[in-house]
Tab-separated table of C-alpha atoms in Angstrom:
chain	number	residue	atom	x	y	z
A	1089	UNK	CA	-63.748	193.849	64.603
A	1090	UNK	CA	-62.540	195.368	68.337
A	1091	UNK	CA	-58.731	196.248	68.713
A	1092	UNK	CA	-57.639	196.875	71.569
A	1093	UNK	CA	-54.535	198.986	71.211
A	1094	UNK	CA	-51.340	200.278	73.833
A	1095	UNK	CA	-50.231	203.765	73.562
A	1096	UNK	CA	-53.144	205.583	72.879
A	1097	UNK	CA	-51.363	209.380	73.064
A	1098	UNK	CA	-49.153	208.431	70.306
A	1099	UNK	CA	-49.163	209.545	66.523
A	1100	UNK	CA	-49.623	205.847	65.336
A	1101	UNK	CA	-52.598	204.868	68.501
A	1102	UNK	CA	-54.985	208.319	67.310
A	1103	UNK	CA	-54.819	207.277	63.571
A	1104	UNK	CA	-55.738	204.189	64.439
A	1105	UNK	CA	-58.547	205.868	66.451
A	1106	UNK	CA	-59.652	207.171	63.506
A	1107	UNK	CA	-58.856	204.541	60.815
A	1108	UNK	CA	-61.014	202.619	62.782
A	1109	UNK	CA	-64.061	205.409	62.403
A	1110	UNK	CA	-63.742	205.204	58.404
A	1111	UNK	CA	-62.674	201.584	58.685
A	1112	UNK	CA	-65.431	200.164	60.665
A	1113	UNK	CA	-63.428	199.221	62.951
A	1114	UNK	CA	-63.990	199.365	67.220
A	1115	UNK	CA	-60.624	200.676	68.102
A	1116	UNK	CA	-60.313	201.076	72.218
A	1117	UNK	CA	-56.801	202.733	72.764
A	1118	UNK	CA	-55.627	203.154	76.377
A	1119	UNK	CA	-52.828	205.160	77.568
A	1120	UNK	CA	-50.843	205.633	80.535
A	1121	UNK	CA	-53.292	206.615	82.929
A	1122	UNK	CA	-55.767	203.529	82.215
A	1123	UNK	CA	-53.554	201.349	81.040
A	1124	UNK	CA	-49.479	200.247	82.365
A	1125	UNK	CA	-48.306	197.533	80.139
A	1126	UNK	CA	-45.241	197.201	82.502
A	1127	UNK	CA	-47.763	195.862	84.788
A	1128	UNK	CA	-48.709	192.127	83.697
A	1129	UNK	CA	-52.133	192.656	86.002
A	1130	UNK	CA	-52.947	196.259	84.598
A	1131	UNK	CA	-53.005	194.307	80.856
A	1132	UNK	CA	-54.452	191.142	81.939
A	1133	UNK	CA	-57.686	193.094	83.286
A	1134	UNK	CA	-57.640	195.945	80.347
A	1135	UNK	CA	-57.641	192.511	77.321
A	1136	UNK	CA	-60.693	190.906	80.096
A	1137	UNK	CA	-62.975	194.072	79.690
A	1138	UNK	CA	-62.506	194.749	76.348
A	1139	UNK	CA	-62.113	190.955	74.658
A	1140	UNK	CA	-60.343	192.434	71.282
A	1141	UNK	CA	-60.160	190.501	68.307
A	1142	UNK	CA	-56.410	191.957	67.762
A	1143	UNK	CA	-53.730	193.726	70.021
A	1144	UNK	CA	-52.025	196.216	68.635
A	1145	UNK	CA	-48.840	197.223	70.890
A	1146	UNK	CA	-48.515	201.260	69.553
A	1147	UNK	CA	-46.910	201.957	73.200
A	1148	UNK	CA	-43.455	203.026	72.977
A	1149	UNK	CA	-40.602	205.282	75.002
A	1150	UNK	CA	-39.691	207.177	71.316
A	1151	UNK	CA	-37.364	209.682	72.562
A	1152	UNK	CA	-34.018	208.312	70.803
A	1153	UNK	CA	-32.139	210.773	72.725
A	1154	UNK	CA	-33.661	210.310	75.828
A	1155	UNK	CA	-33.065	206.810	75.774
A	1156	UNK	CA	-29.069	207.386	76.354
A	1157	UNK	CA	-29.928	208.764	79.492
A	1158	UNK	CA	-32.599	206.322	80.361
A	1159	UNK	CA	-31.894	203.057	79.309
A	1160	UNK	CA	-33.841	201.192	82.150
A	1161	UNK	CA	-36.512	203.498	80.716
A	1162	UNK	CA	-36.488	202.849	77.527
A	1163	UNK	CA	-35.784	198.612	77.769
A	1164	UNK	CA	-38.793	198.729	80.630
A	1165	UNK	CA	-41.785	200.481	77.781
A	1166	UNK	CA	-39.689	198.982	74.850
A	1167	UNK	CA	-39.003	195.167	75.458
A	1168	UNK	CA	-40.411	194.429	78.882
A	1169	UNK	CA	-43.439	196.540	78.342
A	1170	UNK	CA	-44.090	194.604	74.950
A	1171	UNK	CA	-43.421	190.830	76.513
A	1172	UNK	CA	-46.403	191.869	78.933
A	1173	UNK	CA	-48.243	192.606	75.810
A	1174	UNK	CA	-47.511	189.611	73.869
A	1175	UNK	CA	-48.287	187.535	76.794
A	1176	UNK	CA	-51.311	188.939	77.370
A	1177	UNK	CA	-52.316	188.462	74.100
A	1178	UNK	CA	-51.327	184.943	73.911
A	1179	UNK	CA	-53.678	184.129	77.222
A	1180	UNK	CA	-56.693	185.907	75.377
A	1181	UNK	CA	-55.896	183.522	72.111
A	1182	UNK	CA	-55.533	186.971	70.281
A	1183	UNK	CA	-53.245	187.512	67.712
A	1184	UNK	CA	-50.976	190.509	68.785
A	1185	UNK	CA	-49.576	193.482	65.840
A	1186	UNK	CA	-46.106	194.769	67.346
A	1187	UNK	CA	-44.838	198.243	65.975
A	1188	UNK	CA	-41.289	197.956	66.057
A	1189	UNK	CA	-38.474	200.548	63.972
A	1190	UNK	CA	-36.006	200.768	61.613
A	1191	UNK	CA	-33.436	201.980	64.048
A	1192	UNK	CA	-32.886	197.797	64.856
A	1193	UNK	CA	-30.483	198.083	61.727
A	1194	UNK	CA	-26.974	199.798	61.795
A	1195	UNK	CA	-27.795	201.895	58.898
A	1196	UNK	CA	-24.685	200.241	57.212
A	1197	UNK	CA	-26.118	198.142	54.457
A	1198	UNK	CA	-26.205	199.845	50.877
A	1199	UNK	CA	-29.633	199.277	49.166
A	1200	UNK	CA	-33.495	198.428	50.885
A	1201	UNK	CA	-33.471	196.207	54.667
A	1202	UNK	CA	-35.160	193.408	54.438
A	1203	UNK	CA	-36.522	191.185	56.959
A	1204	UNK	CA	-34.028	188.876	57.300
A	1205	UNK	CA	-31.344	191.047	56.885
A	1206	UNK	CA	-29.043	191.088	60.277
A	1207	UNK	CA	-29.648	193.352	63.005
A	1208	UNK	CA	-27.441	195.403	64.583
A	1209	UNK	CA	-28.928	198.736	66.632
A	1210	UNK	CA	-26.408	201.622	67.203
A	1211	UNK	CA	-28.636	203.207	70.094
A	1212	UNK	CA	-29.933	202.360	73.570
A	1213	UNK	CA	-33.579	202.710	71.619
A	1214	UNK	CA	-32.322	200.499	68.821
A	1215	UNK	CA	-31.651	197.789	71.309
A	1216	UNK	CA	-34.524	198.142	73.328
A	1217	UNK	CA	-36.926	197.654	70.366
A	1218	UNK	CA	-34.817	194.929	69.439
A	1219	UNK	CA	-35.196	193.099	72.578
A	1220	UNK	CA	-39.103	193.921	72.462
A	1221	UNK	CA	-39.129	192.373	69.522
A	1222	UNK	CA	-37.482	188.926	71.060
A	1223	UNK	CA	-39.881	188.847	73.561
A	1224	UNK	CA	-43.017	189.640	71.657
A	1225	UNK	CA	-41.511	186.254	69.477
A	1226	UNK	CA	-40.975	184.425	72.452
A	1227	UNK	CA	-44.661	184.913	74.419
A	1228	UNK	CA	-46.869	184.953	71.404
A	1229	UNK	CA	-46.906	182.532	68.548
A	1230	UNK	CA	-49.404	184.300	66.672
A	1231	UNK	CA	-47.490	187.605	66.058
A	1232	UNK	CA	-46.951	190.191	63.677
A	1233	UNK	CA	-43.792	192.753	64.111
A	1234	UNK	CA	-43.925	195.538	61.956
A	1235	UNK	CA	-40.905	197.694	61.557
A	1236	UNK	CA	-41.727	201.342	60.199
A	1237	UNK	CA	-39.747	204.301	60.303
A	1238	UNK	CA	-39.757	208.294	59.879
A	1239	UNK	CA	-43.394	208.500	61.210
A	1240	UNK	CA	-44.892	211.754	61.087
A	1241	UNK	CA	-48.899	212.499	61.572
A	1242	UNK	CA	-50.874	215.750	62.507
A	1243	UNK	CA	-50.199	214.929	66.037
A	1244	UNK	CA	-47.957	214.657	68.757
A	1245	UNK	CA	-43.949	215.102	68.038
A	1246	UNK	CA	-42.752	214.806	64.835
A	1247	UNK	CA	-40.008	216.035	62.036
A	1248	UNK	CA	-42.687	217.526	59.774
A	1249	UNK	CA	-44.408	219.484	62.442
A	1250	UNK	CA	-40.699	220.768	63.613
A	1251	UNK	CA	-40.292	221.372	60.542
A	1252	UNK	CA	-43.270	223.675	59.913
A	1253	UNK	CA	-42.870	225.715	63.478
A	1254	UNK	CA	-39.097	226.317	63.282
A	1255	UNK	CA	-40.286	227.816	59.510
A	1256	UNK	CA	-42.556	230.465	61.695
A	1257	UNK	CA	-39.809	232.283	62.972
A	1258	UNK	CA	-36.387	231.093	60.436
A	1259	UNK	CA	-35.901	232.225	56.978
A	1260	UNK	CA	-33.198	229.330	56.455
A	1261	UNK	CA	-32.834	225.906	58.067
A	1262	UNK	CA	-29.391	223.464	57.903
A	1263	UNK	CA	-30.758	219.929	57.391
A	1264	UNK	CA	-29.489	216.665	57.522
A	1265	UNK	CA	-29.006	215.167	53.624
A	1266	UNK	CA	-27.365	211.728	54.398
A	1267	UNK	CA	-29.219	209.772	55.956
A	1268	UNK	CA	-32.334	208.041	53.711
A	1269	UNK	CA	-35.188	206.301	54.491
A	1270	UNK	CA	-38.855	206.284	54.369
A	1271	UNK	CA	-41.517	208.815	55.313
A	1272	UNK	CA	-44.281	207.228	56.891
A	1273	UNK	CA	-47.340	209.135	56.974
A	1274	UNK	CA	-49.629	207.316	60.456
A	1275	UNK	CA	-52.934	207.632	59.002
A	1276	UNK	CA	-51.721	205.011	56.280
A	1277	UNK	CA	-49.484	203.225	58.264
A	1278	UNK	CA	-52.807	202.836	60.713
A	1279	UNK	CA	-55.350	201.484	57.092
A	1280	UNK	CA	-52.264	199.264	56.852
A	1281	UNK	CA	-52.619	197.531	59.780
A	1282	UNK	CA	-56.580	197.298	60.391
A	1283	UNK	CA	-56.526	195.186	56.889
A	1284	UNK	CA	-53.554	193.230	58.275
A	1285	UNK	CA	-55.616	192.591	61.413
A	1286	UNK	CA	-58.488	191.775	60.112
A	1287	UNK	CA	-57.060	189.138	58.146
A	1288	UNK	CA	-55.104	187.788	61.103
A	1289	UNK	CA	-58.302	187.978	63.646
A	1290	UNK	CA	-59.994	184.389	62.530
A	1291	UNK	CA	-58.315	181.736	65.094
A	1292	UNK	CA	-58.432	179.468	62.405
A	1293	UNK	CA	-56.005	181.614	59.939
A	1294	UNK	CA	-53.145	178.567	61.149
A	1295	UNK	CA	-51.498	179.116	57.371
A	1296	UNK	CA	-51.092	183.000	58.238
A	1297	UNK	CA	-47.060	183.392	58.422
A	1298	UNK	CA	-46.213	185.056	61.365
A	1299	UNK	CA	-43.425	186.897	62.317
A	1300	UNK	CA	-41.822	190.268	60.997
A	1301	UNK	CA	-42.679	192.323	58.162
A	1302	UNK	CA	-41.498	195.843	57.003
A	1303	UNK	CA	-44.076	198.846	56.369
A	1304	UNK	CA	-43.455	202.313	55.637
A	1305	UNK	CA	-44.245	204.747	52.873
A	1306	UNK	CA	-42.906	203.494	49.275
A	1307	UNK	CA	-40.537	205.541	48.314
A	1308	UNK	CA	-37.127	207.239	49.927
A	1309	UNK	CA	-35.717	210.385	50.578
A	1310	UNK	CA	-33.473	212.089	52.749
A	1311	UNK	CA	-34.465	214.134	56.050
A	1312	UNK	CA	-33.240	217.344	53.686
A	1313	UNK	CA	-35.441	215.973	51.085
A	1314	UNK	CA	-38.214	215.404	53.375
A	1315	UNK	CA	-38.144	218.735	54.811
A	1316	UNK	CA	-38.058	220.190	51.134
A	1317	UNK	CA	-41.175	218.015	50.270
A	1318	UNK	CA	-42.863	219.887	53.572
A	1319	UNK	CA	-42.545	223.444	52.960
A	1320	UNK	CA	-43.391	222.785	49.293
A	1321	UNK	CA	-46.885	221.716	49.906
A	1322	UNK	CA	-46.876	224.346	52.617
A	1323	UNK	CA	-46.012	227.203	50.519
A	1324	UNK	CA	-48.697	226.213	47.959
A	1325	UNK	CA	-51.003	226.360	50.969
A	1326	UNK	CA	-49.887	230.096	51.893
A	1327	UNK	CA	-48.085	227.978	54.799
A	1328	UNK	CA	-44.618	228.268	56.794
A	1329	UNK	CA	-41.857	227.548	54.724
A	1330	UNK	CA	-38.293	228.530	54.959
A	1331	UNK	CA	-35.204	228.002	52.597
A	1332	UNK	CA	-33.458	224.377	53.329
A	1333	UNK	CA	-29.895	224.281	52.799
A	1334	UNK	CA	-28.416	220.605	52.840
A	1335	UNK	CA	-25.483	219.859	55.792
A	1336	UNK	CA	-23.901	216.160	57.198
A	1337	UNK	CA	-25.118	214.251	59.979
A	1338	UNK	CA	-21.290	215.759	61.519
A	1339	UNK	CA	-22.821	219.020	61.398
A	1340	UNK	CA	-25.887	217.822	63.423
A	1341	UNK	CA	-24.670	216.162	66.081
A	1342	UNK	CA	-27.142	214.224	68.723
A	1343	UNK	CA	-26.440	211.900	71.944
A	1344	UNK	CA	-27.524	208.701	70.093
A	1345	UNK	CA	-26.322	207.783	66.698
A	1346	UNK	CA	-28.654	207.512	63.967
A	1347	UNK	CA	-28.678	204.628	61.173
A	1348	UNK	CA	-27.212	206.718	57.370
A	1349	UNK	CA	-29.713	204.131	56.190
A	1350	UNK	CA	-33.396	203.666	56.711
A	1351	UNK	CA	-34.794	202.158	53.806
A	1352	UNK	CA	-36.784	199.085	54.399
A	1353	UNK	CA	-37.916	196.483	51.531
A	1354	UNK	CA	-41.847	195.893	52.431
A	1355	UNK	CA	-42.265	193.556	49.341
A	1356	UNK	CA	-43.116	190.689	51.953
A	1357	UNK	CA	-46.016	192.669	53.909
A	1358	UNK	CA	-47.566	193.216	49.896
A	1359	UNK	CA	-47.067	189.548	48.966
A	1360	UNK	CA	-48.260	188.153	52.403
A	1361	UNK	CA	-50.999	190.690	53.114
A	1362	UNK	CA	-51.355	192.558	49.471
A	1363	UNK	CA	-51.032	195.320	51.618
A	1364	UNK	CA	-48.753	198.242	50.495
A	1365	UNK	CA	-48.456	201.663	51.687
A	1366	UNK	CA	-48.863	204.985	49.419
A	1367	UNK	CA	-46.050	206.930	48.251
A	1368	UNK	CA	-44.227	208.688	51.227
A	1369	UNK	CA	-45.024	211.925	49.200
A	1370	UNK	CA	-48.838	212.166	49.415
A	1371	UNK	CA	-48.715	211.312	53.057
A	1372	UNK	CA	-46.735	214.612	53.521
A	1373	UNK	CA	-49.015	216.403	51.353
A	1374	UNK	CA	-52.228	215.539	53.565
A	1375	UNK	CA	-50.376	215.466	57.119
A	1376	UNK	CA	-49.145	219.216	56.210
A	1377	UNK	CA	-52.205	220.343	54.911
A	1378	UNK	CA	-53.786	219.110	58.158
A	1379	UNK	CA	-51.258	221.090	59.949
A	1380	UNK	CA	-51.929	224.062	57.688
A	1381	UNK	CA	-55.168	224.343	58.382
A	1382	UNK	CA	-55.563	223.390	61.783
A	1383	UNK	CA	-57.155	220.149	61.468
């Protein structure tokens, strides 16, 4: 199986890279530089030399703040960006996997999202994922949209590696303790979707039910919790760690609003796919034991 996958600096793009190693799996990620999915030409001769099986749109503009500032930005990589995917995709006669967020939700429901639950994004990034999401629909019958939140890998930008460097140098740390959700470790959010794929791949899968589908670590927590989760496992490693004292979103305050509520029901993804991802704990444990020890 070839993917051919969008984004390939980003946390979810390298575990895919190597997913696809253990996986079996020919996983061709371009970034920027080779690749400029806001250019309908750029994709249209990247899906020709590579002829994928699957395209998995991993490219994103992630920087929630940023995003207030840069809405043209953000909308261009988030919505735009993935219509040029999807209708690339569609042209090849490739299915197309869409990595879309949490933050499409207010945060204002009490209990698990589901998929058909109303959306309502509070941020600029919110509604440009959103919007991505309406156009991958629109130019690609055979899609997938999986929302996932709280990612965190051994690379790039991420709350558990913030976590672990501010720990260097601070005894204590205020963090935020309501708002919940999911941790999503990428390496398993990346197994998740090469078994998706390569049950979507055959052209002739017509009874496959497209559309979106929920997938983050099972389990929930709260940022505070997370963070308490991190410098447990790196303590027993002879890691960072630093004391975490509990404090309100009011006491945190950032340029785009954050949903108090992340949690995401990913029943239909198991009943669909029988594909469910490991407890948000043991994705910690190996992503800060990577970190630890420098690998």
């Amino acid at each position: 199986m070839k993917l051919l996958v969008t984004g390939a600096d980003g946390q979810v793009a390298r575990c895919l890279v190597e997913a696809g190693q253990a996986y079996g799996a020919d996983v061709v990620a371009l970034g920027r530089s080779h690749l400029d999915i806001t250019s309908q030409s750029s994709l249209l001769d990247a899906v020709g030399a590579v002829h994928p099986d699957v395209i998995i749109n991993a490219a994103a503009f992630t920087a929630v703040d940023k995003a207030e500032k840069e809405p043209e930005v953000a909308f261009g990589v988030n919505a735009i960006g993935a219509g040029n995917v999807a209708r690339a995709a569609h042209r090849a006669g490739v299915p197309i996997i869409h990595l879309s967020t949490d933050y499409v939700f207010d945060g204002d429901k009490q209990g698990d999202y589901s998929e058909t639950d109303a959306t309502d994004p509070i941020s600029v990034y919110g509604r440009s994922k959103l919007e991505g999401e309406r156009m991958v629909a629109e130019a690609a019958r055979r899609h997938l949209i999986l929302r996932t939140a709280w990612v965190h890998s051994p690379f790039g930008n991420n709350f558990v590696k913030t976590m672990l460097k501010l720990a260097a140098t601070r005894p204590e740390l205020g963090v935020v303790d309501d708002q919940h959700g999911s941790p999503t470790f990428a390496l398993h959010l990346a197994e998740a979707i090469i078994d998706v794929a390569r049950q979507v791949r055959d052209k002739n899968a017509t009874s496959r039910a497209w559309g979106i589908y929920h997938a983050c670590g099972s389990g929930e927590t709260t940022w505070c919790g997370l963070a308490h989760e991190v410098f447990k496992v790196s303590e027993r490693l002879s890691g960072p760690y630093a004391k975490v004292n509990p404090i309100p979103t009011c006491d945190y305050p950032t340029p785009a609003r954050r949903p108090v509520n992340s949690r995401l029901s990913c029943e239909k993804l198991s009943q669909a796919f029988g594909v469910s991802l490991p407890d948000w704990r043991s994705g910690v444990a190996t992503c800060v034991e990577r970190l630890v020890n420098g690998h």
